Amino acid sequence: MERKLTGKTAIVTGAGRGLGRAHALRLAALGANIVVNDIRLDAAAEFDEELTAATVADECIALGVRAIGVEADVTDRNQVASLVERAVSEFGGIDILVNNAGGMLRPVERSAASTMDIDDLEFIIDVNLMSTVHCCQLVVPSMKERGSGRIVNVSSTAAFMSGVTFTSYGMAKAAIVRFTRSLATELGPFGIHVNCIAPSLIATSRALAQFPDRVKAAATIPLRRLGVPDDVSKVVEFLCTDLSDYVTGQCITVCGGNYLNVS
C-alpha cells in the first residue's frame, strides 16, 4: 500500500474496536500517525474481538507509525478539548479527523416516534450528533493553521430509512449529513474537506451479536453479502487522500446497493 499519508496525523474516535479500529489501521498503513480514541481503550474485549497486539495503538505502531491511545468521552466537550490538545502536543497538529464514535439503544422498538423516551432521544443525540459537533469544532483551528484538513463524519443508512424503529438514531444520523454539508461549505475556502459516510449493517462482532437475524438479510442485498469493516475503511481512505481532492460536502453510502438513490 502506498504510504500517501506519511507525516499526517489522524484522530479516529471510537477506535478501540470494530469499524473505528479498521479506519485507524488503514490510515496507519497509509503512513499517518494515529490518535486512537475510545471511551474505553479495551473495548474490543467486551465483544471478544481479537487484536494482533495489546492495543489498537500498538497495532498501528507495528505498521511503522507513531500512535497513542487517549481515553475520552466525546460527548463531553471538555474531554474532547483535552483529546485535541494531547494530539497537538504529541504530533504538532491535526490533519485528519474520523468521527466514528456513536451508538444506539436496544431494543430498537423503544424508539418509535410517538412514544420514544425523551431521555433516550437526548442520549442518542449526544452520542452521535453532539460528539461529532464537538470534535469537528475543536479540530478546526489546527486544520486552519495547517491550511488543509480532512474530516470524515459517520452517518448511517438509517438516516434515509422510513419505518417505526431506529427513529432517534436515524434522526441523529440525518442531522450529521446536514451538519457535514454546512461545515464543508464553510471550511472549503480554508482547504478543509468535510464529507460523511453512511454504512448499512456491517459485520462487526458487536453488530452480529446485536442483530443475529440480519445475517439472513444478506441474500436480499444486490451484492449478496454483508459488508465487512474493510469495505468501509476503503471509503475512508478515499476521503482522506488525494483521490478525493475535488470532493467535499458529500455523503457516500456503503451498503452493497441495499439503499439506492438516498445520498
Short mmCIF file of C-alpha atoms in Angstrom, two decimals:
data_model
loop_
_atom_site.label_atom_id
_atom_site.label_comp_id
_atom_site.label_asym_id
_atom_site.label_seq_id
_atom_site.Cartn_x
_atom_site.Cartn_y
_atom_site.Cartn_z
CA MET A 1 0.00 0.00 0.00
CA GLU A 2 1.40 3.40 -1.00
CA ARG A 3 2.04 5.48 2.13
CA LYS A 4 0.23 8.58 0.91
CA LEU A 5 -0.35 9.95 4.40
CA THR A 6 3.22 9.91 5.70
CA GLY A 7 3.71 12.86 8.04
CA LYS A 8 -0.03 13.36 8.60
CA THR A 9 -1.79 12.95 11.93
CA ALA A 10 -5.26 11.45 12.29
CA ILE A 11 -7.67 11.29 15.21
CA VAL A 12 -10.08 8.37 14.98
CA THR A 13 -12.84 8.32 17.59
CA GLY A 14 -14.46 5.10 18.77
CA ALA A 15 -11.36 3.27 17.55
CA GLY A 16 -11.00 0.68 20.30
CA ARG A 17 -12.67 -1.99 18.16
CA GLY A 18 -14.82 -2.62 15.10
CA LEU A 19 -15.10 -0.01 12.37
CA GLY A 20 -13.05 2.59 14.22
CA ARG A 21 -10.20 0.13 14.60
CA ALA A 22 -10.38 -0.70 10.88
CA HIS A 23 -10.19 3.01 10.00
CA ALA A 24 -7.23 3.57 12.33
CA LEU A 25 -5.31 0.60 10.92
CA ARG A 26 -5.94 1.62 7.31
CA LEU A 27 -4.78 5.19 7.91
CA ALA A 28 -1.72 3.85 9.74
CA ALA A 29 -0.95 1.55 6.81
CA LEU A 30 -1.08 4.67 4.63
CA GLY A 31 1.58 6.27 6.83
CA ALA A 32 -0.45 8.52 9.14
CA ASN A 33 0.34 8.87 12.82
CA ILE A 34 -2.75 7.87 14.78
CA VAL A 35 -4.54 9.12 17.87
CA VAL A 36 -6.73 6.19 18.89
CA ASN A 37 -9.68 7.44 20.92
CA ASP A 38 -12.36 5.48 22.70
CA ILE A 39 -14.36 5.88 25.88
CA ARG A 40 -12.69 2.56 26.80
CA LEU A 41 -9.48 1.66 25.01
CA ASP A 42 -10.05 -2.01 25.93
CA ALA A 43 -13.47 -2.02 24.21
CA ALA A 44 -12.52 -4.95 21.96
CA ALA A 45 -12.54 -7.30 24.93
CA GLU A 46 -16.25 -6.69 25.54
CA PHE A 47 -17.16 -8.37 22.26
CA ASP A 48 -14.25 -10.85 22.14
CA GLU A 49 -12.69 -9.04 19.21
CA GLU A 50 -9.13 -10.27 18.82
CA LEU A 51 -6.36 -7.74 18.33
CA THR A 52 -2.94 -8.52 16.87
CA ALA A 53 -1.25 -6.55 19.67
CA ALA A 54 -2.07 -5.40 23.19
CA THR A 55 -3.98 -2.31 22.00
CA VAL A 56 -5.11 -0.74 18.73
CA ALA A 57 -2.40 1.89 19.18
CA ASP A 58 0.16 -0.91 19.39
CA GLU A 59 -1.28 -2.41 16.20
CA CYS A 60 -0.77 0.94 14.48
CA ILE A 61 2.80 1.23 15.79
CA ALA A 62 3.51 -2.22 14.33
CA LEU A 63 2.66 -0.70 10.94
CA GLY A 64 5.59 1.68 11.28
CA VAL A 65 3.93 4.88 12.51
CA ARG A 66 3.62 6.70 15.80
CA ALA A 67 0.39 6.19 17.72
CA ILE A 68 -1.11 6.95 21.10
CA GLY A 69 -4.31 5.88 22.81
CA VAL A 70 -6.43 8.51 24.53
CA GLU A 71 -9.49 7.57 26.57
CA ALA A 72 -12.12 10.30 26.34
CA ASP A 73 -15.90 10.58 26.28
CA VAL A 74 -16.50 12.61 23.13
CA THR A 75 -19.96 13.68 24.31
CA ASP A 76 -18.10 15.81 26.88
CA ARG A 77 -16.70 18.93 25.21
CA ASN A 78 -14.04 19.40 27.88
CA GLN A 79 -12.76 15.87 27.33
CA VAL A 80 -12.70 16.46 23.57
CA ALA A 81 -10.68 19.64 24.15
CA SER A 82 -8.17 17.60 26.17
CA LEU A 83 -8.05 14.95 23.42
CA VAL A 84 -7.28 17.57 20.78
CA GLU A 85 -4.70 19.27 22.99
CA ARG A 86 -2.96 15.92 23.54
CA ALA A 87 -2.89 15.26 19.79
CA VAL A 88 -1.45 18.69 19.01
CA SER A 89 1.10 18.41 21.82
CA GLU A 90 2.22 14.95 20.71
CA PHE A 91 2.23 15.42 16.93
CA GLY A 92 2.22 19.17 16.30
CA GLY A 93 -1.21 19.40 14.71
CA ILE A 94 -4.15 17.51 13.24
CA ASP A 95 -4.66 16.72 9.56
CA ILE A 96 -7.45 14.14 9.65
CA LEU A 97 -10.47 13.53 11.86
CA VAL A 98 -12.66 10.44 11.54
CA ASN A 99 -15.75 10.83 13.72
CA ASN A 100 -16.56 7.16 14.15
CA ALA A 101 -17.87 7.22 17.74
CA GLY A 102 -21.62 6.69 18.07
CA GLY A 103 -24.22 4.17 19.04
CA MET A 104 -27.85 3.24 19.55
CA LEU A 105 -30.10 1.89 22.27
CA ARG A 106 -31.63 -1.57 22.31
CA PRO A 107 -34.22 -2.80 21.73
CA VAL A 108 -34.77 -0.63 18.66
CA GLU A 109 -38.54 -0.85 19.22
CA ARG A 110 -38.15 1.63 22.09
CA SER A 111 -37.53 4.43 19.57
CA ALA A 112 -40.97 4.64 17.91
CA ALA A 113 -41.58 8.29 17.03
CA SER A 114 -44.77 8.77 19.07
CA THR A 115 -43.55 7.06 22.23
CA MET A 116 -39.75 7.30 22.43
CA ASP A 117 -38.43 8.45 25.77
CA ILE A 118 -37.00 11.97 25.68
CA ASP A 119 -34.04 10.93 27.82
CA ASP A 120 -33.29 8.20 25.26
CA LEU A 121 -33.51 10.74 22.45
CA GLU A 122 -31.17 13.16 24.21
CA PHE A 123 -28.69 10.34 24.82
CA ILE A 124 -28.70 9.32 21.15
CA ILE A 125 -28.31 12.93 20.02
CA ASP A 126 -25.35 13.36 22.39
CA VAL A 127 -23.60 10.13 21.42
CA ASN A 128 -23.98 10.56 17.66
CA LEU A 129 -24.55 14.21 16.75
CA MET A 130 -23.04 16.27 19.56
CA SER A 131 -19.90 14.13 19.72
CA THR A 132 -19.41 14.88 16.02
CA VAL A 133 -20.04 18.60 16.51
CA HIS A 134 -17.62 18.85 19.45
CA CYS A 135 -14.82 17.04 17.63
CA CYS A 136 -15.25 18.99 14.39
CA GLN A 137 -15.38 22.38 16.06
CA LEU A 138 -12.34 21.71 18.22
CA VAL A 139 -10.04 20.37 15.46
CA VAL A 140 -10.84 23.18 13.00
CA PRO A 141 -8.33 25.70 14.47
CA SER A 142 -5.45 23.24 13.99
CA MET A 143 -6.55 22.44 10.43
CA LYS A 144 -6.93 26.12 9.55
CA GLU A 145 -3.44 26.76 10.88
CA ARG A 146 -2.09 23.99 8.63
CA GLY A 147 -4.09 25.24 5.63
CA SER A 148 -5.70 21.89 4.94
CA GLY A 149 -7.58 19.04 6.54
CA ARG A 150 -9.86 16.07 6.03
CA ILE A 151 -12.91 15.42 8.18
CA VAL A 152 -14.93 12.23 7.73
CA ASN A 153 -18.16 12.09 9.71
CA VAL A 154 -20.11 8.87 10.11
CA SER A 155 -23.81 8.85 9.36
CA SER A 156 -25.80 5.69 8.57
CA THR A 157 -28.30 4.41 6.04
CA ALA A 158 -30.75 4.75 8.96
CA ALA A 159 -30.70 8.48 8.16
CA PHE A 160 -32.58 7.75 4.93
CA MET A 161 -34.89 4.94 6.06
CA SER A 162 -38.53 5.15 7.00
CA GLY A 163 -40.17 2.81 9.47
CA VAL A 164 -41.17 2.61 13.10
CA THR A 165 -37.80 1.60 14.60
CA PHE A 166 -34.44 3.40 14.69
CA THR A 167 -36.22 6.77 14.86
CA SER A 168 -33.91 8.57 17.28
CA TYR A 169 -30.78 7.02 15.77
CA GLY A 170 -31.92 7.93 12.26
CA MET A 171 -32.70 11.49 13.35
CA ALA A 172 -29.20 11.95 14.77
CA LYS A 173 -27.52 10.42 11.73
CA ALA A 174 -29.60 12.56 9.35
CA ALA A 175 -28.52 15.65 11.27
CA ILE A 176 -24.89 14.63 10.76
CA VAL A 177 -25.41 14.73 6.99
CA ARG A 178 -26.81 18.27 7.19
CA PHE A 179 -24.05 19.39 9.54
CA THR A 180 -21.43 17.92 7.20
CA ARG A 181 -22.75 19.86 4.21
CA SER A 182 -22.83 23.15 6.11
CA LEU A 183 -19.34 22.62 7.52
CA ALA A 184 -17.95 21.71 4.08
CA THR A 185 -19.33 24.93 2.61
CA GLU A 186 -17.85 26.99 5.44
CA LEU A 187 -14.41 25.35 5.50
CA GLY A 188 -13.80 24.80 1.79
CA PRO A 189 -12.02 28.16 1.39
CA PHE A 190 -9.53 27.03 4.06
CA GLY A 191 -8.59 23.87 2.16
CA ILE A 192 -10.52 21.63 4.54
CA HIS A 193 -12.60 18.82 3.03
CA VAL A 194 -15.62 17.61 5.02
CA ASN A 195 -17.55 14.52 3.94
CA CYS A 196 -19.51 11.72 5.55
CA ILE A 197 -20.08 8.05 5.03
CA ALA A 198 -23.33 6.19 5.64
CA PRO A 199 -22.74 2.47 6.20
CA SER A 200 -25.54 -0.06 6.43
CA LEU A 201 -25.21 -3.04 8.79
CA ILE A 202 -21.55 -4.06 8.75
CA ALA A 203 -20.40 -7.43 10.05
CA THR A 204 -18.53 -6.34 13.17
CA SER A 205 -18.53 -8.54 16.25
CA ARG A 206 -20.90 -6.12 18.00
CA ALA A 207 -23.36 -5.89 15.11
CA LEU A 208 -23.51 -9.65 14.67
CA ALA A 209 -24.14 -10.07 18.40
CA GLN A 210 -26.91 -7.46 18.45
CA PHE A 211 -28.61 -8.34 15.16
CA PRO A 212 -28.10 -12.09 14.55
CA ASP A 213 -31.18 -12.30 12.32
CA ARG A 214 -29.76 -9.67 9.96
CA VAL A 215 -27.20 -12.15 8.64
CA LYS A 216 -30.07 -13.76 6.72
CA ALA A 217 -30.73 -10.41 5.03
CA ALA A 218 -27.52 -10.75 3.01
CA ALA A 219 -29.49 -12.65 0.37
CA THR A 220 -31.56 -9.53 -0.33
CA ILE A 221 -28.56 -7.21 -0.83
CA PRO A 222 -27.62 -6.67 -4.50
CA LEU A 223 -24.00 -7.68 -3.82
CA ARG A 224 -25.29 -10.72 -1.88
CA ARG A 225 -23.19 -10.29 1.25
CA LEU A 226 -22.91 -8.20 4.39
CA GLY A 227 -20.24 -5.55 4.40
CA VAL A 228 -17.07 -6.01 6.43
CA PRO A 229 -15.06 -3.27 8.17
CA ASP A 230 -12.51 -3.01 5.35
CA ASP A 231 -15.32 -2.20 2.90
CA VAL A 232 -15.96 0.96 4.90
CA SER A 233 -12.35 1.83 5.69
CA LYS A 234 -11.54 1.81 1.97
CA VAL A 235 -14.03 4.65 1.53
CA VAL A 236 -12.40 6.45 4.47
CA GLU A 237 -9.08 6.04 2.64
CA PHE A 238 -10.60 7.64 -0.47
CA LEU A 239 -11.87 10.61 1.53
CA CYS A 240 -8.59 11.13 3.42
CA THR A 241 -6.21 11.04 0.44
CA ASP A 242 -5.63 12.88 -2.82
CA LEU A 243 -8.07 10.51 -4.52
CA SER A 244 -10.85 12.85 -3.32
CA ASP A 245 -9.16 16.21 -3.87
CA TYR A 246 -12.29 17.61 -5.56
CA VAL A 247 -14.85 16.03 -3.25
CA THR A 248 -16.41 17.81 -0.29
CA GLY A 249 -19.83 18.07 1.32
CA GLN A 250 -20.82 14.59 0.17
CA CYS A 251 -22.41 11.61 1.89
CA ILE A 252 -21.33 8.24 0.49
CA THR A 253 -23.47 5.23 1.32
CA VAL A 254 -21.58 1.98 1.89
CA CYS A 255 -24.29 -0.64 1.69
CA GLY A 256 -23.72 -3.11 -1.14
CA GLY A 257 -26.51 -1.42 -3.09
CA ASN A 258 -29.12 -2.06 -0.40
CA TYR A 259 -30.21 1.58 -0.25
CA LEU A 260 -30.13 3.12 -3.70
CA ASN A 261 -30.58 6.80 -4.58
CA VAL A 262 -30.51 8.04 -1.00
CA SER A 263 -27.41 10.25 -0.95
#
